Amino acid sequence: MKEEVNFNNNPLAVEPVSKLIRSFAIPSIVSMLVGSLYNIVDQFFIGQKVGELGNAATNIAFPLSTSCIAIALLFGIGGASTFNIHMGKQREDMAEYFMGNAAITAFICGIVLSFIAEIFLVPMLTFFGASSSILPLACEYTRITAIGFPMLILTTTGGHLIRADGRPRISMLCNLVGAIVNTILDALFVFVLGFGMAGAAIATVIGQCVSCLFVIYYLAHTKSVNLGLKHFRMQTRYIFPTISLGVAPFINQLAMMLVQIVLNNSLKYYGAISIYGAETAIAVVGIATKVNQVYLSFVIGMSQGMQPIASFNYGARKYDRVIEVYKKTIRVSFIISCIAWILFFFFPREIISIFGKGTSETYYIFAVRYFKIYLFFTMLNFLQLTSSNFFTAIGKAKIGGFLSLTRQIIFLLPLLLILPLFFKIDGIMFAGPVADLVAAIVSGVFAFREIKRLTRM
């Protein structure tokens, strides 16, 4: 009887699923969009003031930002999943430790990554594909942004934990405030004061610090549990289960980082022997990647909004609600993906022009071809991302981890290495749609089987 009362008191178990998806997904989408705005805003101001080489430099530095997000998702998604699963099982005492351990471990990892980046900056950026003309600007930008890595990681991790605590709007607010500060300071430092790459980097770090302070405050004032200092004492019995459930999005981000590195180096080599040039190819792909991140923010935000609903109801054995939240998330994500495909396929030149003018007409020719070919199966990308996060949310970390590997590592990476041997720079572009299609098929098969299993249960 006590269990039923507790369920009736928790909206995750009784509120209409459509209403829950809106209440959790919309703030999550906004939070993801705000996170991508850090890169988009920097790209805009740098492109307008510094130009094509500045755009290329931010693309070279992008793998480090991706590594920060990977760590944040490892402990953010993992911490949120373990927290919600234990709350669904009426184990609030353990849920508190999962939340506290996730936050402190993520912050410490950010400090370590910041030191590594500062010490090995030049060899890292060279490994990421920086040419001699791009390297100075990339170093100038990254040496400053690396200072903000701990704050960026804790902000992103904390956003997931705050959302799992039933406060998605607060999670959105934490990110939004920092992004607004970053945008204002970008305009001031880059346009007014003329600080260039350094100005954009300083604005980014200050914005991340502001967001981080908000996250710390709200983690100290949780809604459904009472966190104390003891909950932030690192313990392996809480960290390891958190890592196991956060490994799918973590691997997905690491895979994205590895693909970015291989892609940059391939563009550096094959771009140099093409009519486009290495710097043009790297700059265009950097812009396309960050524009694509805006689209992915909607899809990932939807899947993150699904996570606490699916996790809680799976823990509470309300499998009909688990099925419903997955299906409705899939439908909305498909619509979003189709809209993104229309924009990418029909308006690539207009999109690329937002981020400054190219040095020649070949800049726009390559941009149009890259958008239309590499992103051709954008309308299918939602399936792999949503399904991998769905399996993670219901505690099936191995399947979620495998699905997170399919597009980036299992399919895209080999294609990026093999196809250019035959088709040069065109091979890089053809690798994208092939990987998207096969990954979507594999994810669909796994999801279909799981839905059938849950239906029987």
Short mmCIF file of C-alpha atoms in Angstrom, two decimals:
data_model
loop_
_atom_site.label_atom_id
_atom_site.label_comp_id
_atom_site.label_asym_id
_atom_site.label_seq_id
_atom_site.Cartn_x
_atom_site.Cartn_y
_atom_site.Cartn_z
CA MET A 1 0.00 0.00 0.00
CA LYS A 2 2.84 2.36 0.80
CA GLU A 3 4.38 1.77 -2.64
CA GLU A 4 1.11 2.69 -4.40
CA VAL A 5 0.81 5.92 -2.45
CA ASN A 6 4.33 6.88 -3.30
CA PHE A 7 3.68 6.22 -6.99
CA ASN A 8 0.54 8.34 -6.93
CA ASN A 9 2.54 11.17 -5.41
CA ASN A 10 5.12 11.09 -8.21
CA PRO A 11 4.04 12.71 -11.49
CA LEU A 12 6.45 10.49 -13.46
CA ALA A 13 4.20 7.54 -12.70
CA VAL A 14 0.76 9.08 -13.16
CA GLU A 15 0.87 12.22 -15.32
CA PRO A 16 -0.01 11.81 -19.04
CA VAL A 17 3.11 10.84 -20.96
CA SER A 18 2.66 13.56 -23.59
CA LYS A 19 2.53 16.20 -20.87
CA LEU A 20 5.63 14.77 -19.18
CA ILE A 21 7.54 14.72 -22.47
CA ARG A 22 6.72 18.39 -23.05
CA SER A 23 7.66 19.39 -19.52
CA PHE A 24 10.98 17.53 -19.59
CA ALA A 25 11.96 17.66 -23.27
CA ILE A 26 11.37 21.35 -24.00
CA PRO A 27 13.71 22.60 -21.24
CA SER A 28 16.19 19.89 -22.22
CA ILE A 29 16.10 20.99 -25.85
CA VAL A 30 16.59 24.60 -24.82
CA SER A 31 19.51 23.57 -22.60
CA MET A 32 21.10 21.63 -25.48
CA LEU A 33 20.52 24.55 -27.85
CA VAL A 34 22.08 26.93 -25.37
CA GLY A 35 25.09 24.62 -25.10
CA SER A 36 25.49 24.55 -28.89
CA LEU A 37 25.11 28.34 -28.95
CA TYR A 38 28.47 28.68 -27.21
CA ASN A 39 30.12 27.24 -30.32
CA ILE A 40 27.75 28.86 -32.83
CA VAL A 41 28.12 32.33 -31.32
CA ASP A 42 31.92 32.05 -31.25
CA GLN A 43 31.84 30.78 -34.85
CA PHE A 44 29.69 33.72 -35.93
CA PHE A 45 31.78 36.47 -34.37
CA ILE A 46 35.10 34.85 -35.31
CA GLY A 47 33.90 34.26 -38.87
CA GLN A 48 32.83 37.89 -39.25
CA LYS A 49 35.96 39.40 -37.67
CA VAL A 50 38.81 36.90 -38.19
CA GLY A 51 37.57 35.08 -41.29
CA GLU A 52 38.03 31.67 -42.84
CA LEU A 53 41.18 30.77 -40.88
CA GLY A 54 39.40 31.63 -37.63
CA ASN A 55 36.54 29.29 -38.54
CA ALA A 56 39.05 26.56 -39.33
CA ALA A 57 40.83 27.13 -35.99
CA THR A 58 37.65 26.65 -33.95
CA ASN A 59 37.01 23.42 -35.84
CA ILE A 60 40.49 22.16 -34.91
CA ALA A 61 39.77 22.94 -31.24
CA PHE A 62 36.32 21.32 -31.35
CA PRO A 63 37.45 17.77 -30.33
CA LEU A 64 38.42 19.10 -26.88
CA SER A 65 34.96 20.60 -26.40
CA THR A 66 33.50 17.26 -27.44
CA SER A 67 35.63 15.47 -24.84
CA CYS A 68 34.19 17.79 -22.17
CA ILE A 69 30.65 16.92 -23.23
CA ALA A 70 31.59 13.22 -23.24
CA ILE A 71 32.66 13.38 -19.59
CA ALA A 72 29.60 15.43 -18.67
CA LEU A 73 27.25 12.93 -20.30
CA LEU A 74 29.06 10.00 -18.67
CA PHE A 75 28.24 11.33 -15.21
CA GLY A 76 25.20 13.44 -16.11
CA ILE A 77 23.18 10.79 -17.97
CA GLY A 78 24.60 8.01 -15.78
CA GLY A 79 23.92 9.91 -12.58
CA ALA A 80 20.43 10.91 -13.69
CA SER A 81 19.58 7.33 -14.72
CA THR A 82 20.79 5.75 -11.46
CA PHE A 83 19.10 8.51 -9.48
CA ASN A 84 15.72 8.07 -11.19
CA ILE A 85 15.86 4.26 -11.15
CA HIS A 86 16.49 4.23 -7.38
CA MET A 87 13.83 6.87 -6.80
CA GLY A 88 11.40 4.64 -8.74
CA LYS A 89 12.38 1.77 -6.42
CA GLN A 90 11.73 3.98 -3.37
CA ARG A 91 15.47 4.07 -2.46
CA GLU A 92 15.92 7.79 -1.86
CA ASP A 93 18.80 7.11 0.53
CA MET A 94 20.90 5.61 -2.28
CA ALA A 95 19.67 8.07 -4.92
CA GLU A 96 21.25 10.93 -2.98
CA TYR A 97 24.70 9.33 -3.15
CA PHE A 98 24.43 8.70 -6.88
CA MET A 99 23.66 12.36 -7.50
CA GLY A 100 26.43 13.72 -5.27
CA ASN A 101 29.08 11.32 -6.55
CA ALA A 102 28.23 12.07 -10.17
CA ALA A 103 28.66 15.82 -9.66
CA ILE A 104 31.98 15.76 -7.79
CA THR A 105 33.58 13.12 -10.02
CA ALA A 106 32.65 15.06 -13.17
CA PHE A 107 34.19 18.27 -11.78
CA ILE A 108 37.45 16.53 -10.84
CA CYS A 109 37.67 15.00 -14.32
CA GLY A 110 37.28 18.50 -15.75
CA ILE A 111 40.25 19.75 -13.73
CA VAL A 112 42.40 16.86 -14.98
CA LEU A 113 41.39 17.46 -18.60
CA SER A 114 42.16 21.17 -18.28
CA PHE A 115 45.70 20.46 -17.09
CA ILE A 116 46.29 17.92 -19.85
CA ALA A 117 45.09 20.37 -22.49
CA GLU A 118 47.33 23.19 -21.22
CA ILE A 119 50.45 21.01 -21.01
CA PHE A 120 50.10 19.18 -24.34
CA LEU A 121 48.24 21.86 -26.32
CA VAL A 122 50.47 22.18 -29.41
CA PRO A 123 50.97 18.44 -30.08
CA MET A 124 47.26 17.84 -29.43
CA LEU A 125 46.10 20.50 -31.89
CA THR A 126 48.60 19.27 -34.47
CA PHE A 127 47.24 15.76 -33.99
CA PHE A 128 43.73 17.17 -34.43
CA GLY A 129 44.70 18.32 -37.94
CA ALA A 130 45.98 21.89 -37.54
CA SER A 131 48.09 23.17 -40.43
CA SER A 132 50.89 25.70 -39.93
CA SER A 133 48.56 28.57 -40.86
CA ILE A 134 45.76 27.43 -38.52
CA LEU A 135 47.82 26.35 -35.48
CA PRO A 136 48.59 29.83 -33.99
CA LEU A 137 44.92 30.85 -33.98
CA ALA A 138 43.84 27.45 -32.61
CA CYS A 139 46.39 27.70 -29.77
CA GLU A 140 45.30 31.24 -28.92
CA TYR A 141 41.68 30.16 -28.66
CA THR A 142 42.11 26.80 -26.91
CA ARG A 143 44.67 27.89 -24.31
CA ILE A 144 42.00 30.15 -22.82
CA THR A 145 38.92 27.95 -23.26
CA ALA A 146 40.72 25.04 -21.53
CA ILE A 147 40.54 27.04 -18.29
CA GLY A 148 36.77 26.67 -18.37
CA PHE A 149 36.66 22.89 -18.86
CA PRO A 150 35.83 22.06 -15.20
CA MET A 151 33.00 24.60 -15.21
CA LEU A 152 31.66 23.42 -18.57
CA ILE A 153 31.64 19.78 -17.44
CA LEU A 154 30.01 20.48 -14.07
CA THR A 155 27.39 22.72 -15.70
CA THR A 156 26.41 20.07 -18.23
CA THR A 157 26.49 17.25 -15.66
CA GLY A 158 24.56 19.30 -13.13
CA GLY A 159 21.94 20.17 -15.71
CA HIS A 160 21.09 16.49 -16.14
CA LEU A 161 21.00 15.93 -12.38
CA ILE A 162 18.79 18.95 -11.78
CA ARG A 163 16.44 17.76 -14.53
CA ALA A 164 16.33 14.29 -12.95
CA ASP A 165 15.39 16.02 -9.69
CA GLY A 166 12.20 17.17 -11.42
CA ARG A 167 13.29 20.73 -12.27
CA PRO A 168 13.87 20.88 -16.03
CA ARG A 169 13.20 24.62 -16.19
CA ILE A 170 15.92 25.31 -13.64
CA SER A 171 18.32 23.19 -15.70
CA MET A 172 17.44 25.29 -18.74
CA LEU A 173 17.92 28.53 -16.79
CA CYS A 174 21.43 27.53 -15.66
CA ASN A 175 22.58 27.13 -19.25
CA LEU A 176 20.63 30.07 -20.64
CA VAL A 177 22.15 32.65 -18.30
CA GLY A 178 25.70 31.66 -19.25
CA ALA A 179 24.90 31.69 -22.97
CA ILE A 180 23.44 35.20 -22.76
CA VAL A 181 26.53 36.41 -20.92
CA ASN A 182 28.75 34.74 -23.53
CA THR A 183 26.88 36.35 -26.45
CA ILE A 184 27.04 39.85 -24.95
CA LEU A 185 30.72 39.54 -24.08
CA ASP A 186 31.51 38.06 -27.51
CA ALA A 187 30.14 41.19 -29.17
CA LEU A 188 32.03 43.41 -26.73
CA PHE A 189 35.40 41.62 -26.81
CA VAL A 190 35.50 40.72 -30.53
CA PHE A 191 33.71 43.60 -32.27
CA VAL A 192 34.11 46.55 -29.90
CA LEU A 193 37.49 45.87 -28.27
CA GLY A 194 38.97 43.89 -31.18
CA PHE A 195 40.35 41.02 -29.11
CA GLY A 196 39.74 38.50 -31.92
CA MET A 197 40.13 34.81 -31.07
CA ALA A 198 41.19 35.55 -27.49
CA GLY A 199 38.11 37.71 -26.94
CA ALA A 200 35.75 34.95 -28.04
CA ALA A 201 37.54 32.47 -25.79
CA ILE A 202 37.42 34.77 -22.73
CA ALA A 203 33.71 35.38 -23.27
CA THR A 204 33.09 31.64 -23.42
CA VAL A 205 34.91 30.95 -20.15
CA ILE A 206 33.11 33.75 -18.29
CA GLY A 207 29.74 32.49 -19.52
CA GLN A 208 30.60 28.96 -18.36
CA CYS A 209 31.60 30.24 -14.91
CA VAL A 210 28.28 32.04 -14.52
CA SER A 211 26.32 28.91 -15.48
CA CYS A 212 28.43 26.78 -13.14
CA LEU A 213 27.63 29.02 -10.14
CA PHE A 214 23.91 28.59 -10.82
CA VAL A 215 24.30 24.80 -11.03
CA ILE A 216 26.21 24.65 -7.73
CA TYR A 217 23.49 26.67 -6.02
CA TYR A 218 20.65 24.47 -7.24
CA LEU A 219 22.50 21.22 -6.49
CA ALA A 220 22.80 22.52 -2.93
CA HIS A 221 19.04 23.09 -2.86
CA THR A 222 17.59 19.93 -4.37
CA LYS A 223 13.84 19.33 -4.56
CA SER A 224 13.22 15.61 -3.96
CA VAL A 225 16.25 14.70 -1.79
CA ASN A 226 18.47 16.36 0.79
CA LEU A 227 22.11 16.45 -0.32
CA GLY A 228 24.85 16.94 2.27
CA LEU A 229 28.64 16.95 2.12
CA LYS A 230 28.71 13.19 2.76
CA HIS A 231 26.95 12.58 -0.54
CA PHE A 232 29.79 14.28 -2.44
CA ARG A 233 32.43 11.96 -0.97
CA MET A 234 33.57 9.80 -3.89
CA GLN A 235 32.76 6.09 -3.49
CA THR A 236 33.32 3.45 -6.16
CA ARG A 237 30.07 1.62 -5.35
CA TYR A 238 28.19 4.67 -6.63
CA ILE A 239 30.61 5.81 -9.33
CA PHE A 240 30.87 2.48 -11.19
CA PRO A 241 27.09 1.94 -11.63
CA THR A 242 26.84 5.57 -12.76
CA ILE A 243 29.57 5.03 -15.34
CA SER A 244 27.93 1.83 -16.59
CA LEU A 245 24.68 3.67 -17.37
CA GLY A 246 26.40 6.76 -18.74
CA VAL A 247 28.80 4.87 -20.97
CA ALA A 248 26.51 4.89 -24.05
CA PRO A 249 26.36 8.68 -24.54
CA PHE A 250 29.98 8.92 -23.35
CA ILE A 251 31.15 6.49 -26.02
CA ASN A 252 28.99 8.27 -28.57
CA GLN A 253 30.72 11.57 -27.82
CA LEU A 254 34.18 10.00 -27.79
CA ALA A 255 33.35 8.41 -31.11
CA MET A 256 32.34 11.83 -32.41
CA MET A 257 35.65 13.23 -31.19
CA LEU A 258 37.63 10.47 -32.90
CA VAL A 259 35.68 11.00 -36.12
CA GLN A 260 36.33 14.75 -35.89
CA ILE A 261 40.06 14.12 -35.59
CA VAL A 262 40.14 11.67 -38.50
CA LEU A 263 37.91 13.97 -40.52
CA ASN A 264 40.11 17.02 -39.91
CA ASN A 265 43.27 15.14 -40.88
CA SER A 266 41.59 13.71 -43.97
CA LEU A 267 40.39 17.18 -44.97
CA LYS A 268 43.87 18.53 -44.37
CA TYR A 269 45.38 15.94 -46.74
CA TYR A 270 42.71 15.48 -49.40
CA GLY A 271 41.66 19.12 -49.28
CA ALA A 272 45.22 20.20 -50.06
CA ILE A 273 45.30 18.09 -53.22
CA SER A 274 41.81 19.19 -54.33
CA ILE A 275 40.62 22.40 -55.97
CA TYR A 276 39.24 23.58 -52.63
CA GLY A 277 42.32 23.70 -50.38
CA ALA A 278 42.81 22.35 -46.87
CA GLU A 279 41.83 25.52 -44.98
CA THR A 280 38.59 25.95 -46.95
CA ALA A 281 37.59 22.31 -46.43
CA ILE A 282 38.31 22.41 -42.67
CA ALA A 283 36.49 25.74 -42.23
CA VAL A 284 33.36 24.61 -44.10
CA VAL A 285 33.15 21.26 -42.31
CA GLY A 286 33.61 23.01 -38.96
CA ILE A 287 30.64 25.27 -39.66
CA ALA A 288 28.53 22.37 -40.96
CA THR A 289 29.35 20.30 -37.87
CA LYS A 290 28.25 23.05 -35.51
CA VAL A 291 25.10 23.80 -37.50
CA ASN A 292 24.31 20.09 -37.40
CA GLN A 293 24.82 20.25 -33.63
CA VAL A 294 21.89 22.68 -33.46
CA TYR A 295 19.66 20.07 -35.13
CA LEU A 296 21.06 17.32 -32.90
CA SER A 297 20.27 19.48 -29.87
CA PHE A 298 16.58 18.97 -30.62
CA VAL A 299 16.93 15.21 -31.03
CA ILE A 300 19.23 14.72 -28.03
CA GLY A 301 17.04 17.05 -25.98
CA MET A 302 14.01 14.90 -26.81
CA SER A 303 15.85 11.72 -25.80
CA GLN A 304 17.06 13.34 -22.59
CA GLY A 305 13.53 14.45 -21.80
CA MET A 306 12.47 10.84 -22.33
CA GLN A 307 15.17 9.52 -19.94
CA PRO A 308 13.71 10.27 -16.48
CA ILE A 309 10.22 9.17 -17.57
CA ALA A 310 11.45 5.86 -19.04
CA SER A 311 13.87 5.20 -16.14
CA PHE A 312 11.34 5.80 -13.36
CA ASN A 313 8.55 3.80 -14.98
CA TYR A 314 10.89 0.94 -15.88
CA GLY A 315 12.01 0.82 -12.24
CA ALA A 316 8.35 0.93 -11.20
CA ARG A 317 7.49 -1.83 -13.75
CA LYS A 318 5.01 0.37 -15.61
CA TYR A 319 6.10 -0.97 -18.99
CA ASP A 320 3.14 0.42 -20.94
CA ARG A 321 4.32 3.93 -20.08
CA VAL A 322 7.90 3.05 -21.05
CA ILE A 323 6.69 1.97 -24.50
CA GLU A 324 4.51 5.05 -24.88
CA VAL A 325 7.28 7.52 -24.07
CA TYR A 326 9.67 5.90 -26.54
CA LYS A 327 7.17 5.86 -29.40
CA LYS A 328 6.11 9.47 -28.89
CA THR A 329 9.73 10.61 -28.65
CA ILE A 330 10.49 8.83 -31.92
CA ARG A 331 7.59 10.48 -33.75
CA VAL A 332 8.50 14.02 -32.74
CA SER A 333 12.21 13.43 -33.43
CA PHE A 334 11.39 12.21 -36.94
CA ILE A 335 9.47 15.40 -37.72
CA ILE A 336 12.35 17.52 -36.42
CA SER A 337 14.82 15.54 -38.54
CA CYS A 338 12.79 16.05 -41.70
CA ILE A 339 12.73 19.82 -41.12
CA ALA A 340 16.52 19.82 -40.65
CA TRP A 341 16.98 17.84 -43.89
CA ILE A 342 14.94 20.40 -45.84
CA LEU A 343 17.11 23.24 -44.53
CA PHE A 344 20.40 21.43 -45.16
CA PHE A 345 19.46 20.26 -48.65
CA PHE A 346 17.79 23.38 -50.04
CA PHE A 347 19.51 26.25 -48.21
CA PRO A 348 23.19 25.31 -47.67
CA ARG A 349 24.66 28.46 -49.22
CA GLU A 350 22.45 30.69 -47.09
CA ILE A 351 23.47 28.78 -43.95
CA ILE A 352 27.20 28.95 -44.64
CA SER A 353 27.00 32.68 -45.48
CA ILE A 354 25.87 33.49 -41.95
CA PHE A 355 29.38 32.74 -40.69
CA GLY A 356 31.35 35.16 -42.84
CA LYS A 357 32.45 35.30 -46.44
CA GLY A 358 34.73 32.74 -48.04
CA THR A 359 37.92 33.74 -49.82
CA SER A 360 36.64 32.45 -53.19
CA GLU A 361 33.64 30.91 -54.96
CA THR A 362 35.09 27.42 -54.39
CA TYR A 363 34.35 27.95 -50.69
CA TYR A 364 30.62 28.03 -51.44
CA ILE A 365 30.80 25.27 -54.03
CA PHE A 366 32.35 22.90 -51.51
CA ALA A 367 29.92 24.00 -48.79
CA VAL A 368 26.85 23.25 -50.94
CA ARG A 369 28.18 19.84 -52.00
CA TYR A 370 29.13 18.90 -48.43
CA PHE A 371 25.73 19.79 -46.98
CA LYS A 372 23.82 17.98 -49.72
CA ILE A 373 25.93 14.81 -49.73
CA TYR A 374 27.32 14.29 -46.21
CA LEU A 375 24.04 15.22 -44.49
CA PHE A 376 21.73 13.52 -47.02
CA PHE A 377 20.24 11.03 -44.51
CA THR A 378 19.77 13.58 -41.74
CA MET A 379 16.11 12.55 -41.52
CA LEU A 380 17.23 9.13 -40.13
CA ASN A 381 19.79 10.30 -37.57
CA PHE A 382 17.25 10.51 -34.76
CA LEU A 383 16.77 6.74 -34.57
CA GLN A 384 20.27 5.79 -33.45
CA LEU A 385 20.56 8.61 -30.90
CA THR A 386 17.11 8.07 -29.38
CA SER A 387 17.40 4.28 -29.23
CA SER A 388 20.85 4.24 -27.61
CA ASN A 389 19.66 6.65 -24.90
CA PHE A 390 16.45 4.63 -24.47
CA PHE A 391 18.36 1.43 -23.70
CA THR A 392 20.58 3.36 -21.28
CA ALA A 393 17.52 4.81 -19.54
CA ILE A 394 16.06 1.34 -18.87
CA GLY A 395 19.37 0.05 -17.49
CA LYS A 396 20.56 -1.89 -20.58
CA ALA A 397 23.94 -0.21 -20.80
CA LYS A 398 25.58 -2.80 -23.07
CA ILE A 399 23.00 -2.46 -25.83
CA GLY A 400 22.95 1.31 -25.43
CA GLY A 401 26.74 1.39 -25.65
CA PHE A 402 26.75 -0.78 -28.77
CA LEU A 403 24.16 1.35 -30.53
CA SER A 404 26.08 4.50 -29.64
CA LEU A 405 29.09 3.01 -31.43
CA THR A 406 27.30 2.03 -34.63
CA ARG A 407 27.28 5.24 -36.62
CA GLN A 408 30.53 6.85 -35.52
CA ILE A 409 32.94 3.99 -34.89
CA ILE A 410 31.62 0.83 -36.54
CA PHE A 411 30.43 2.42 -39.80
CA LEU A 412 31.58 6.04 -40.31
CA LEU A 413 35.20 5.76 -39.19
CA PRO A 414 36.15 2.87 -41.54
CA LEU A 415 34.33 4.59 -44.40
CA LEU A 416 36.27 7.82 -43.78
CA LEU A 417 39.49 5.85 -44.06
CA ILE A 418 38.55 3.68 -47.07
CA LEU A 419 36.36 5.74 -49.43
CA PRO A 420 38.81 8.67 -49.87
CA LEU A 421 41.39 6.19 -51.17
CA PHE A 422 39.15 5.75 -54.22
CA PHE A 423 37.16 9.00 -54.42
CA LYS A 424 39.55 11.51 -52.75
CA ILE A 425 37.68 14.33 -50.96
CA ASP A 426 34.35 13.15 -52.41
CA GLY A 427 34.85 9.90 -50.49
CA ILE A 428 34.75 11.87 -47.24
CA MET A 429 31.36 13.27 -48.19
CA PHE A 430 29.90 9.91 -49.29
CA ALA A 431 30.91 8.29 -45.97
CA GLY A 432 28.28 10.29 -44.05
CA PRO A 433 25.03 9.11 -45.67
CA VAL A 434 26.14 5.47 -45.87
CA ALA A 435 26.92 5.40 -42.13
CA ASP A 436 23.66 7.18 -41.28
CA LEU A 437 21.54 4.69 -43.21
CA VAL A 438 23.11 1.51 -41.85
CA ALA A 439 23.15 2.80 -38.24
CA ALA A 440 19.46 3.68 -38.46
CA ILE A 441 18.58 0.19 -39.70
CA VAL A 442 20.53 -1.53 -36.90
CA SER A 443 19.05 0.73 -34.21
CA GLY A 444 15.55 0.17 -35.55
CA VAL A 445 15.91 -3.61 -35.34
CA PHE A 446 17.09 -3.51 -31.70
CA ALA A 447 14.37 -1.04 -30.70
CA PHE A 448 11.62 -3.06 -32.39
CA ARG A 449 12.67 -6.22 -30.52
CA GLU A 450 12.77 -4.41 -27.17
CA ILE A 451 9.34 -2.87 -27.66
CA LYS A 452 7.93 -6.33 -28.43
CA ARG A 453 9.54 -7.70 -25.24
CA LEU A 454 8.13 -4.87 -23.12
CA THR A 455 4.70 -5.38 -24.69
CA ARG A 456 4.70 -9.01 -23.60
CA MET A 457 5.72 -7.99 -20.07
#
